[in-house]
XYZ file of C-alpha atoms in Angstrom:
747
model
C -0.013 0.049 0.002
C 1.294 3.495 -0.827
C 2.173 5.875 1.976
C -0.714 8.123 0.931
C -3.275 5.276 1.159
C -1.905 4.181 4.505
C -2.285 7.735 5.863
C -5.696 8.105 4.272
C -6.830 4.831 5.890
C -5.900 6.217 9.302
C -7.691 9.508 8.509
C -10.892 7.709 7.380
C -10.823 5.670 10.581
C -10.563 8.831 12.804
C -13.379 10.698 10.962
C -15.642 7.683 11.092
C -14.867 7.365 14.842
C -15.961 11.016 15.202
C -19.115 10.406 13.118
C -17.860 12.775 10.414
C -18.921 10.452 7.550
C -19.090 13.171 4.974
C -15.455 14.237 5.580
C -14.342 10.525 5.717
C -16.096 9.951 2.340
C -14.335 12.857 0.776
C -10.903 11.507 1.925
C -11.816 8.110 0.395
C -12.755 9.758 -2.891
C -9.325 11.130 -3.410
C -8.218 7.652 -4.707
C -9.351 6.364 -8.073
C -8.011 2.869 -7.248
C -8.447 2.309 -3.572
C -7.077 -0.772 -1.971
C -9.182 -3.396 -0.227
C -8.076 -2.308 3.277
C -9.158 1.325 2.618
C -12.541 0.138 1.304
C -12.987 -2.082 4.353
C -12.347 0.829 6.660
C -14.877 2.931 4.860
C -17.525 0.146 4.864
C -16.869 -0.345 8.539
C -17.302 3.358 9.111
C -20.612 3.297 7.281
C -21.617 0.335 9.278
C -20.953 1.825 12.690
C -22.917 4.888 11.813
C -25.791 2.822 10.418
C -25.355 4.007 6.769
C -26.128 0.523 5.636
C -27.057 1.434 2.016
C -23.818 3.291 1.462
C -21.915 0.227 2.815
C -23.598 -2.000 0.234
C -23.061 0.482 -2.553
C -19.344 0.551 -1.806
C -19.258 -3.285 -1.740
C -20.913 -3.456 -5.155
C -18.382 -0.940 -6.439
C -15.542 -3.237 -5.128
C -16.874 -6.174 -7.024
C -17.503 -4.230 -10.305
C -13.870 -2.974 -10.105
C -12.562 -6.438 -9.497
C -11.080 -5.560 -6.061
C -10.247 -8.397 -3.736
C -13.107 -9.284 -1.435
C -11.605 -10.610 1.891
C -13.143 -12.040 5.075
C -13.391 -8.589 6.676
C -15.297 -7.172 3.678
C -17.774 -10.106 3.880
C -18.104 -9.734 7.731
C -19.038 -6.097 7.488
C -21.316 -6.460 4.514
C -23.276 -9.265 6.108
C -23.954 -6.901 9.066
C -25.146 -4.189 6.706
C -27.441 -6.762 4.981
C -28.896 -7.641 8.427
C -29.416 -3.953 9.186
C -31.306 -3.444 5.942
C -33.142 -6.835 6.194
C -31.672 -7.592 2.709
C -31.719 -11.444 2.727
C -30.951 -11.801 -1.009
C -27.816 -9.578 -1.003
C -26.623 -11.316 2.146
C -27.008 -14.701 0.506
C -24.919 -13.518 -2.419
C -22.130 -12.643 0.131
C -22.452 -16.163 1.687
C -22.096 -17.612 -1.751
C -18.891 -15.631 -2.325
C -17.640 -16.886 0.996
C -18.368 -20.501 0.016
C -16.810 -20.073 -3.510
C -13.628 -18.586 -2.016
C -13.533 -21.135 0.821
C -13.403 -18.487 3.499
C -16.188 -20.066 5.591
C -13.918 -21.886 7.946
C -12.510 -18.662 9.476
C -14.001 -18.280 13.011
C -14.915 -14.605 12.625
C -16.593 -14.969 9.260
C -18.310 -18.251 10.232
C -19.856 -16.480 13.279
C -20.961 -13.616 11.048
C -22.742 -15.955 8.683
C -24.432 -17.804 11.553
C -25.552 -14.443 13.015
C -26.927 -13.441 9.597
C -28.853 -16.721 9.091
C -30.415 -16.714 12.586
C -31.603 -13.146 12.128
C -33.598 -14.240 9.153
C -34.913 -17.241 11.028
C -32.795 -19.751 8.937
C -31.985 -21.814 12.131
C -31.548 -25.169 10.352
C -28.912 -23.674 7.834
C -27.256 -21.878 10.714
C -27.080 -25.091 12.809
C -25.662 -27.102 9.865
C -22.879 -24.494 9.391
C -22.281 -24.307 13.096
C -21.914 -28.096 13.434
C -19.427 -28.170 10.467
C -17.167 -25.560 11.930
C -13.827 -27.047 13.105
C -13.246 -24.438 15.787
C -16.276 -22.977 17.552
C -15.351 -20.119 19.868
C -17.567 -18.204 22.244
C -18.594 -15.791 19.449
C -20.040 -18.641 17.383
C -21.932 -20.044 20.351
C -23.261 -16.555 21.325
C -24.502 -16.129 17.646
C -26.567 -19.317 18.007
C -27.800 -18.589 21.620
C -28.633 -14.993 20.769
C -30.480 -15.942 17.586
C -32.673 -18.411 19.454
C -33.480 -15.854 22.062
C -34.380 -13.151 19.497
C -36.751 -15.796 17.945
C -38.222 -16.618 21.319
C -36.972 -20.198 21.036
C -35.920 -20.079 24.656
C -35.610 -23.811 25.261
C -33.205 -24.077 22.357
C -31.196 -21.137 23.635
C -30.720 -22.778 27.068
C -29.987 -26.142 25.322
C -27.214 -24.518 23.316
C -25.892 -22.901 26.521
C -25.616 -26.203 28.316
C -23.965 -27.771 25.226
C -21.529 -24.856 25.273
C -20.620 -25.606 28.881
C -20.169 -29.286 28.130
C -17.646 -28.325 25.460
C -15.685 -26.440 28.103
C -16.337 -22.944 26.571
C -16.390 -20.200 29.288
C -19.492 -17.906 28.779
C -18.744 -14.223 27.932
C -20.662 -11.160 29.124
C -22.529 -11.351 25.711
C -23.598 -14.939 26.553
C -25.054 -13.849 29.872
C -26.856 -10.942 28.350
C -28.616 -13.256 25.993
C -29.617 -15.558 28.839
C -30.824 -12.606 30.921
C -33.034 -11.550 27.841
C -34.353 -15.155 27.609
C -35.492 -14.890 31.257
C -37.097 -11.615 30.541
C -38.932 -12.947 27.614
C -40.138 -15.947 29.552
C -41.205 -13.871 32.506
C -39.561 -16.420 34.839
C -38.195 -14.226 37.694
C -36.701 -17.153 39.632
C -34.787 -18.371 36.530
C -33.516 -14.818 36.097
C -32.261 -14.760 39.639
C -30.409 -18.057 38.932
C -28.745 -16.592 35.859
C -27.893 -13.555 37.962
C -26.143 -15.826 40.548
C -24.331 -17.705 37.815
C -23.028 -14.390 36.313
C -21.614 -13.448 39.700
C -19.887 -16.931 39.990
C -18.328 -16.258 36.663
C -16.796 -13.078 38.043
C -19.062 -10.596 36.269
C -20.259 -8.867 39.392
C -18.726 -5.626 38.106
C -19.437 -6.081 34.320
C -21.394 -3.015 33.248
C -23.044 -4.820 30.339
C -24.341 -7.693 32.433
C -25.479 -5.465 35.328
C -27.355 -3.143 33.001
C -29.188 -6.122 31.453
C -30.037 -7.264 34.989
C -31.562 -3.838 35.737
C -33.626 -4.143 32.575
C -34.692 -7.686 33.391
C -35.794 -6.928 36.934
C -37.590 -3.678 35.882
C -39.463 -5.444 33.061
C -40.562 -8.268 35.515
C -41.892 -5.751 38.089
C -39.090 -6.364 40.677
C -38.061 -2.720 40.918
C -36.412 -3.257 44.382
C -33.877 -5.761 42.792
C -33.358 -3.516 39.789
C -32.583 -0.562 42.170
C -30.288 -2.848 44.221
C -28.286 -3.963 41.189
C -28.034 -0.321 39.955
C -26.886 1.141 43.261
C -24.167 -1.535 43.712
C -22.545 -0.792 40.239
C -19.088 0.576 40.718
C -19.136 2.083 37.219
C -22.172 3.220 35.315
C -22.529 4.509 31.750
C -25.489 6.342 30.266
C -27.092 3.073 29.079
C -27.170 2.012 32.900
C -28.752 5.321 33.905
C -31.376 5.057 31.151
C -32.191 1.458 32.090
C -32.937 2.490 35.721
C -34.896 5.665 34.785
C -36.926 3.599 32.245
C -37.497 0.913 34.864
C -38.913 3.433 37.344
C -41.287 4.804 34.606
C -42.420 1.297 33.607
C -43.283 0.544 37.202
C -45.149 3.853 37.732
C -42.541 5.448 39.954
C -42.375 8.691 37.931
C -41.083 10.925 40.730
C -38.313 8.477 41.364
C -37.338 8.685 37.717
C -37.230 12.491 37.844
C -35.009 12.290 41.103
C -32.632 9.796 39.374
C -32.446 12.137 36.357
C -31.406 14.981 38.657
C -28.636 12.658 40.057
C -27.547 11.903 36.495
C -27.276 15.586 35.581
C -25.392 16.326 38.851
C -22.909 13.492 38.140
C -21.888 15.215 34.910
C -22.650 12.107 32.873
C -25.025 13.979 30.531
C -28.149 12.510 28.897
C -29.453 11.576 25.452
C -32.770 11.393 23.596
C -33.502 7.900 25.205
C -33.336 9.456 28.629
C -35.821 12.027 27.741
C -38.108 9.657 25.972
C -38.557 7.663 29.286
C -39.076 10.812 31.327
C -41.571 12.342 28.874
C -43.535 9.056 28.898
C -43.483 9.144 32.678
C -44.966 12.695 32.641
C -47.630 11.422 30.052
C -48.564 8.546 32.496
C -49.198 11.070 35.317
C -50.410 13.968 33.090
C -47.757 16.133 34.846
C -47.708 19.144 32.558
C -45.240 21.258 34.593
C -42.413 18.630 34.648
C -43.155 17.854 30.948
C -42.686 21.469 30.024
C -39.357 21.661 31.888
C -38.192 18.451 30.006
C -39.325 19.910 26.764
C -37.171 22.905 27.509
C -34.192 20.680 28.150
C -34.844 18.887 24.849
C -34.987 22.117 22.925
C -31.736 23.423 24.480
C -30.002 20.170 23.667
C -31.247 20.098 20.045
C -33.083 16.816 20.364
C -36.297 18.015 18.771
C -35.375 16.524 15.438
C -35.572 13.040 17.005
C -38.902 11.503 15.718
C -39.424 9.153 18.672
C -38.861 11.981 21.213
C -41.162 14.589 19.423
C -43.822 11.865 19.236
C -43.584 11.330 22.897
C -43.894 15.112 23.447
C -47.071 15.106 21.311
C -48.520 12.296 23.369
C -47.599 14.158 26.593
C -49.345 17.355 25.625
C -52.375 15.397 24.322
C -52.706 13.507 27.612
C -52.557 16.835 29.458
C -55.221 18.318 27.220
C -52.933 20.938 25.685
C -53.873 20.369 22.107
C -52.555 23.630 20.842
C -49.016 22.809 21.987
C -49.283 19.186 20.635
C -50.419 20.495 17.215
C -47.534 23.036 17.250
C -44.896 20.322 17.861
C -46.512 18.015 15.224
C -46.504 20.720 12.491
C -42.914 21.753 13.403
C -41.603 18.197 12.718
C -39.725 17.786 9.458
C -40.068 13.966 9.534
C -42.987 12.057 10.836
C -43.708 8.352 10.918
C -46.959 6.493 11.367
C -46.535 6.402 15.122
C -46.361 10.266 15.098
C -49.467 10.631 13.003
C -51.258 8.165 15.281
C -50.269 9.995 18.415
C -51.704 13.207 16.975
C -54.917 11.501 15.844
C -55.435 9.798 19.142
C -54.813 13.055 21.024
C -57.412 14.912 18.908
C -59.951 12.137 19.229
C -59.555 11.628 23.006
C -59.817 15.409 23.624
C -63.098 15.712 21.660
C -61.664 17.075 18.353
C -63.109 14.197 16.373
C -63.698 16.220 13.217
C -60.158 17.564 13.239
C -58.895 13.923 13.710
C -60.735 12.906 10.586
C -59.332 15.809 8.590
C -55.817 14.907 9.772
C -56.342 11.311 8.625
C -57.280 12.611 5.184
C -53.963 14.666 5.136
C -52.113 11.523 6.314
C -53.507 9.568 3.297
C -52.620 12.409 0.934
C -49.010 12.196 2.149
C -48.936 8.520 1.606
C -48.505 7.296 5.179
C -49.957 3.856 5.708
C -52.186 3.710 8.774
C -51.734 0.999 11.400
C -54.325 -0.676 13.617
C -54.086 1.969 16.374
C -54.523 4.787 13.908
C -57.606 3.216 12.413
C -59.168 2.428 15.882
C -58.704 6.071 16.938
C -60.574 7.096 13.816
C -63.369 4.626 14.590
C -63.793 6.372 18.027
C -63.848 9.728 16.231
C -66.571 8.547 13.868
C -68.475 7.251 16.939
C -68.183 10.636 18.727
C -69.504 12.557 15.585
C -72.019 9.965 14.545
C -70.316 9.750 11.027
C -71.694 6.590 9.636
C -70.304 6.908 6.112
C -66.733 7.687 7.315
C -67.071 4.998 9.940
C -67.927 2.400 7.241
C -65.009 3.577 5.202
C -62.613 3.063 8.149
C -64.270 -0.394 8.778
C -63.467 -1.324 5.146
C -59.895 -0.101 5.625
C -59.535 -2.399 8.710
C -60.798 -5.331 6.679
C -58.304 -4.602 3.832
C -55.426 -4.373 6.275
C -56.434 -7.537 8.167
C -57.194 -5.848 11.385
C -60.973 -6.276 11.476
C -61.078 -9.445 13.605
C -58.957 -8.097 16.464
C -61.012 -7.980 19.704
C -60.133 -4.341 20.391
C -61.057 -3.294 16.849
C -64.336 -5.267 16.860
C -65.254 -3.674 20.194
C -64.560 -0.262 18.715
C -66.674 -0.990 15.603
C -69.659 -2.163 17.744
C -69.444 1.066 19.710
C -69.179 3.085 16.458
C -72.144 1.440 14.746
C -74.207 1.764 17.854
C -73.457 5.479 18.335
C -74.286 6.018 14.580
C -77.731 4.563 15.192
C -77.148 1.344 13.374
C -77.723 -1.618 15.693
C -77.839 -4.242 12.982
C -74.248 -3.754 11.740
C -73.150 -3.742 15.315
C -74.777 -7.149 15.760
C -73.056 -8.437 12.644
C -69.681 -7.390 13.998
C -70.415 -8.987 17.326
C -71.362 -12.291 15.691
C -68.377 -12.445 13.205
C -66.260 -15.468 13.466
C -66.107 -17.810 16.519
C -67.453 -16.999 19.874
C -65.059 -14.497 21.566
C -63.952 -15.371 25.017
C -63.114 -11.804 25.881
C -65.654 -10.201 28.124
C -64.953 -6.700 26.678
C -66.687 -7.375 23.355
C -69.807 -8.795 25.221
C -69.930 -5.619 27.294
C -69.749 -3.478 24.194
C -72.801 -5.244 22.734
C -74.757 -4.923 25.970
C -73.903 -1.223 26.018
C -75.013 -0.884 22.384
C -78.443 -2.363 23.109
C -78.711 -0.210 26.222
C -78.262 3.164 24.526
C -80.900 2.207 21.992
C -83.428 1.275 24.622
C -83.278 -2.476 23.835
C -83.094 -3.658 27.433
C -84.465 -7.103 26.766
C -81.839 -7.783 24.117
C -79.099 -6.594 26.457
C -80.313 -9.099 29.108
C -80.388 -11.725 26.446
C -76.708 -11.184 25.681
C -75.985 -11.424 29.370
C -77.761 -14.734 29.515
C -75.874 -16.009 26.393
C -72.628 -14.800 28.014
C -73.333 -16.826 31.173
C -74.227 -19.893 29.197
C -70.850 -19.701 27.399
C -69.129 -19.884 30.817
C -67.961 -16.217 30.782
C -67.831 -14.417 34.036
C -69.204 -10.854 33.954
C -67.165 -8.038 35.426
C -67.950 -4.637 36.992
C -68.347 -3.072 33.551
C -70.766 -5.791 32.461
C -73.172 -4.920 35.305
C -72.788 -1.208 34.814
C -73.823 -1.720 31.139
C -76.733 -3.956 32.154
C -78.040 -1.526 34.766
C -77.884 1.323 32.326
C -79.741 -0.653 29.769
C -82.426 -1.510 32.291
C -82.662 2.204 33.249
C -83.135 3.349 29.698
C -85.825 0.697 29.047
C -87.784 1.017 32.288
C -86.890 -2.545 33.393
C -86.868 -1.601 37.095
C -87.346 -5.020 38.644
C -84.835 -6.744 36.452
C -82.296 -4.059 37.218
C -82.845 -4.408 40.944
C -82.368 -8.224 40.775
C -79.077 -7.808 38.862
C -77.852 -5.266 41.330
C -78.657 -7.288 44.463
C -77.140 -10.462 42.673
C -73.776 -8.890 41.917
C -72.150 -9.666 45.233
C -74.221 -12.627 46.137
C -73.556 -14.681 42.993
C -70.531 -13.053 41.371
C -68.600 -11.713 44.366
C -68.536 -8.243 42.789
C -69.084 -5.483 45.318
C -71.047 -2.607 43.786
C -69.197 0.648 43.304
C -70.514 4.245 43.355
C -71.113 3.900 39.563
C -73.420 0.897 40.139
C -75.354 2.714 42.917
C -75.635 5.746 40.699
C -77.131 3.540 37.945
C -79.753 2.166 40.372
C -80.562 5.653 41.651
C -81.092 6.672 38.041
C -83.244 3.600 37.411
C -85.539 4.307 40.337
C -85.627 8.118 39.832
C -86.650 7.729 36.144
C -89.516 5.583 37.343
C -90.553 8.153 39.958
C -89.784 5.800 42.801
C -88.176 8.462 44.919
C -88.655 6.859 48.393
C -86.725 3.769 47.301
C -83.996 5.935 45.767
C -83.598 7.989 48.961
C -83.485 4.917 51.082
C -80.831 3.448 48.836
C -78.759 6.668 49.086
C -78.997 6.602 52.834
C -77.965 2.870 53.100
C -74.940 3.123 50.822
C -71.640 2.033 52.364
C -70.119 5.502 51.253
C -71.071 9.119 51.196
C -73.044 9.836 47.998
C -71.054 11.896 45.425
C -72.234 13.939 42.489
C -72.571 10.926 40.275
C -75.270 9.523 42.575
C -77.073 12.796 43.431
C -77.245 14.117 39.854
C -79.557 11.254 38.523
C -81.760 11.885 41.543
C -81.969 15.615 40.582
C -82.732 14.742 36.932
C -85.546 12.425 38.069
C -87.015 15.234 40.046
C -87.028 17.423 36.990
C -88.760 14.719 34.890
C -91.413 14.154 37.616
C -91.533 17.815 38.755
C -90.670 16.931 42.400
C -89.583 20.429 43.335
C -89.118 19.837 47.190
C -86.809 16.879 46.742
C -85.072 18.726 43.803
C -84.204 21.682 46.057
C -82.939 19.415 48.814
C -80.802 17.446 46.414
C -79.458 20.507 44.596
C -78.334 21.922 47.928
C -76.372 18.736 48.656
C -74.834 18.863 45.206
C -73.781 22.471 45.536
C -71.991 21.671 48.768
C -70.053 18.999 46.843
C -69.467 20.977 43.573
C -70.407 24.624 43.713
C -68.797 25.233 40.280
C -70.901 22.768 38.295
C -73.023 24.785 35.955
C -75.167 21.789 35.201
C -76.637 21.624 38.739
C -77.623 25.356 38.507
C -79.185 24.784 35.125
C -81.309 21.767 36.183
C -82.484 23.571 39.291
C -83.319 26.623 37.216
C -85.241 24.428 34.807
C -87.274 22.881 37.658
C -88.245 26.281 39.022
C -89.114 27.457 35.443
C -91.397 24.414 34.893
C -93.203 25.415 38.187
C -93.445 29.048 36.935
C -91.320 30.252 39.982
C -89.585 33.028 37.938
C -88.182 34.808 41.024
C -86.389 31.513 41.954
C -85.225 31.103 38.372
C -83.756 34.687 38.299
C -82.056 34.061 41.705
C -80.430 30.801 40.515
C -79.241 32.537 37.251
C -77.912 35.362 39.303
C -75.858 32.909 41.348
C -74.440 31.536 38.153
C -73.365 34.926 37.003
C -71.744 35.609 40.369
C -69.823 32.361 40.053
C -68.760 33.110 36.498
C -70.632 30.012 35.251
C -72.277 29.589 31.844
C -74.781 27.062 30.580
C -73.372 24.553 28.093
C -74.897 25.658 24.693
C -76.980 22.972 23.013
C -76.067 21.943 19.474
C -77.012 19.274 16.944
C -74.975 17.895 14.193
C -75.820 16.029 10.988
C -73.662 14.312 8.425
C -74.592 15.154 4.734
C -72.486 13.930 1.767
C -69.442 13.091 3.855
C -69.462 16.505 5.791
C -70.620 17.263 9.289
C -72.854 20.320 9.790
C -73.456 21.667 13.295
C -76.408 23.841 14.378
C -76.898 25.857 17.534
C -80.193 27.008 18.961
C -81.430 29.999 17.007
C -78.570 29.611 14.612
C -78.973 31.501 11.415
C -75.317 31.341 10.238
C -75.806 28.539 7.669
C -75.345 29.636 4.028
C -78.784 28.214 3.199
C -80.503 29.760 6.271
C -83.334 31.514 4.268
C -84.167 28.181 2.609
C -84.096 26.363 5.929
C -86.262 29.068 7.544
C -88.867 28.900 4.882
C -88.953 25.050 5.108
C -89.352 25.248 8.923
C -92.391 27.563 8.533
C -93.925 25.124 6.060
C -93.194 22.175 8.375
C -94.738 24.021 11.299
C -97.992 24.479 9.406
C -98.068 20.794 8.383
C -97.489 19.362 11.881
C -100.039 21.741 13.357
C -102.534 20.576 10.847
C -101.790 16.992 11.838
C -102.672 17.718 15.481
C -99.344 18.849 16.988
C -99.801 21.269 19.918
C -96.641 22.994 21.253
C -95.691 22.251 24.755
C -94.443 25.663 25.812
C -93.537 24.475 29.327
C -90.272 23.397 27.750
C -89.332 26.997 27.232
C -87.777 28.017 30.465
C -88.001 31.725 29.980
C -90.516 34.268 31.271
C -91.786 35.469 27.832
C -95.199 35.468 26.096
C -96.653 32.400 24.332
C -95.929 33.396 20.710
C -92.257 34.033 21.704
C -92.059 30.674 23.431
C -93.309 28.926 20.198
C -90.772 30.904 18.149
C -88.005 29.812 20.527
C -89.142 26.178 20.293
C -88.847 26.205 16.524
C -85.280 27.585 16.843
C -84.026 24.547 18.756
C -80.940 23.058 17.230
C -82.388 19.582 16.499
C -85.230 21.122 14.459
C -82.828 23.113 12.446
C -80.632 20.035 11.741
C -83.747 17.941 10.827
C -84.971 20.614 8.386
C -81.491 20.849 6.761
C -81.428 17.020 6.545
C -84.899 16.860 4.894
C -83.821 19.423 2.333
C -80.394 17.939 1.665
C -80.969 14.136 1.540
C -82.786 11.854 -0.808
C -86.504 11.320 -0.275
C -87.090 8.232 1.877
C -83.660 8.054 3.349
C -82.919 8.027 7.129
C -81.748 11.157 8.825
C -79.334 10.947 11.780
C -78.972 13.786 14.239
C -76.498 13.947 17.180
C -77.252 16.298 20.087
C -75.008 17.137 22.950
C -77.821 17.561 25.487
C -81.015 15.767 26.417
C -83.712 16.342 23.863
C -86.652 18.401 25.234
C -90.214 17.056 25.520
C -91.562 19.236 22.683
C -88.767 18.484 20.249
C -89.319 14.768 20.980
C -92.993 15.231 20.271
C -92.690 17.278 17.087
C -90.028 14.833 15.725
C -92.645 12.064 15.793
C -95.103 14.253 13.796
C -92.300 15.180 11.309
C -91.373 11.561 10.762
C -94.981 10.681 9.843
C -95.484 13.648 7.476
C -92.086 13.244 5.761
C -92.202 9.409 5.647
C -88.695 9.285 7.032
C -86.926 7.477 9.841
C -85.388 10.113 12.095
C -82.617 8.875 14.339
C -81.750 11.271 17.173
C -78.882 10.541 19.510
C -79.063 12.809 22.585
C -76.902 12.854 25.684
C -78.763 9.882 27.248
C -79.766 7.453 24.429
C -81.004 6.912 20.937
C -84.527 7.803 19.602
C -85.520 5.859 16.493
C -88.552 7.691 15.248
C -90.576 5.855 12.500
C -94.084 6.768 11.326
C -94.980 8.838 14.471
C -93.573 6.319 17.025
C -90.330 6.490 18.998
C -88.349 3.457 20.059
C -88.012 4.963 23.579
C -91.853 4.637 24.068
C -91.700 8.199 25.549
C -89.459 6.889 28.436
C -86.047 8.589 28.403
């Protein structure tokens, strides 16, 4: 080799060590006829910096130029092929090794074995391994490590015992593979045995082995042993610190992870993006926004924001904390985004109530050519359920089928929920009945819930009986769904029997949510004495979840005295809940006690509280339109207004008489009637009748409980228009056909 090439080889090595691949590449390009050793150094540099494609390109150039391919070249290129999952290219290298009879060299033989096991070719790897004249610890480690990565744990331990029989002393790499095998098996006792054996081998201070033990104990929930191993380490590197910080986060000890991070910074060791990912995930778990923002500041100052995994974790943090503006800012600032990033943003929008924005983002994701995964699609299903978007929901369902995700239990459960909330119980039944009988109680609960919100209490009870016949044990959620179904269907006695049988037959102690459902059941039926007795006999103090159903029942049955008493108790528990004031105000208004109404509203103003505005939404031609009460902002308002006037004349001619007691304002009768016809669900229905084909169903979603007069007029409209009107309010579904509602006027 010339003196220039020798010096250049040294320079390339140094620049590669420093991560300056571009400079190293420029030095390499100074030679039109580089020697094999210089090419090998350059390939090795690419390999260490994970520039696998560049490593293969240089190898191809060596072959095309007729340069000698030696064992080091093949060794490095096989690693690059593994990094790129390029099996075909790797096999070409193996063929070159066989043709040139280099396969008996220990280093190269181990590299080929490692390559084969990474691609699951264990039989081929085993044959090569058995033919090797000399098998050193590296060869054995390749086989053991390959079996562990493929979760063939018995084979891994068999190879280890064979290795010991051959008198080969295990290396730290061997023990790391065995520790990973224990972690994959979940066998803590076996892990402790391996730990003990590593100490016997003199590895009590080996940083690689001890860090792996910290990981193992953390993953298996033995955080005490993980901490003990970490604290006894004489020397720690950043990987060790990261393992312990991650272990704390995995086991829910987020404050301990922050404390350890402070120790890390104080020690002068520094931190990397992996450290921050664990800490950000910990803040996400606890929704600790303050610590999350501090960590985000550290990330920004260190220049880690370009890290896709870390930025995705930050998006998840802000989404979990409800700070969608900040999450969106981070998302749009990212130059590179993967499917996990898109999914984190979609899930954040969906879980924070921005379902429409989630669907728009999914459209943008498709435009940019990003292929959705199962989690992405499930979050979209939830968004469609929230908005009642049946057409988009069906489209996502079809996407799930094409991707092969449709039969997953979690996805089926989400689809049942989506179809139920879009007013289509039959498709929900079809999803539930797909394939073999599912042994997961979650999917049975979703079907019970679906029947419940549609007022099909008997069908919900039938699913429960079928579930019991299949030998499935109901859980707390099962009974909560069943009690809610009974409440919406007026099945008082059946609900009481289920409630009293929970602990007696299923050893499930009722929670506050179960008591709240029974109070709701009794209050809806006007059985206030029983409801009050139950509240007094509860094993805990009643909270807002129990007293609010009682107050709502008082409103329905106009029990003013009990309503005032219940509202007083509620305000002592939660004086800043606008809903309590609104219900109490409505009860006074129904009784025409306007002085009391004004007093309650004055209290709301003093507290700075506002009533939640009612709105109704409707999907027309794949777009969701939202209407508020008295809303005249729609571009077609004049047409909608004229149609409402025409509709009013037709329903009045058919016998409809306005129930102005639903107008909770002290105004004259004509104004009350005008206000009724400005209710959001009437505007949405009118728009739907104008914008959809004759005879088609119309689906409306309302955020509040539908008022008595709107419920009544909807029945008249359905008969006149010859349409099925499906209204989903805050409580349940109303399927209105030919003047009759599925709720049988019980809601």
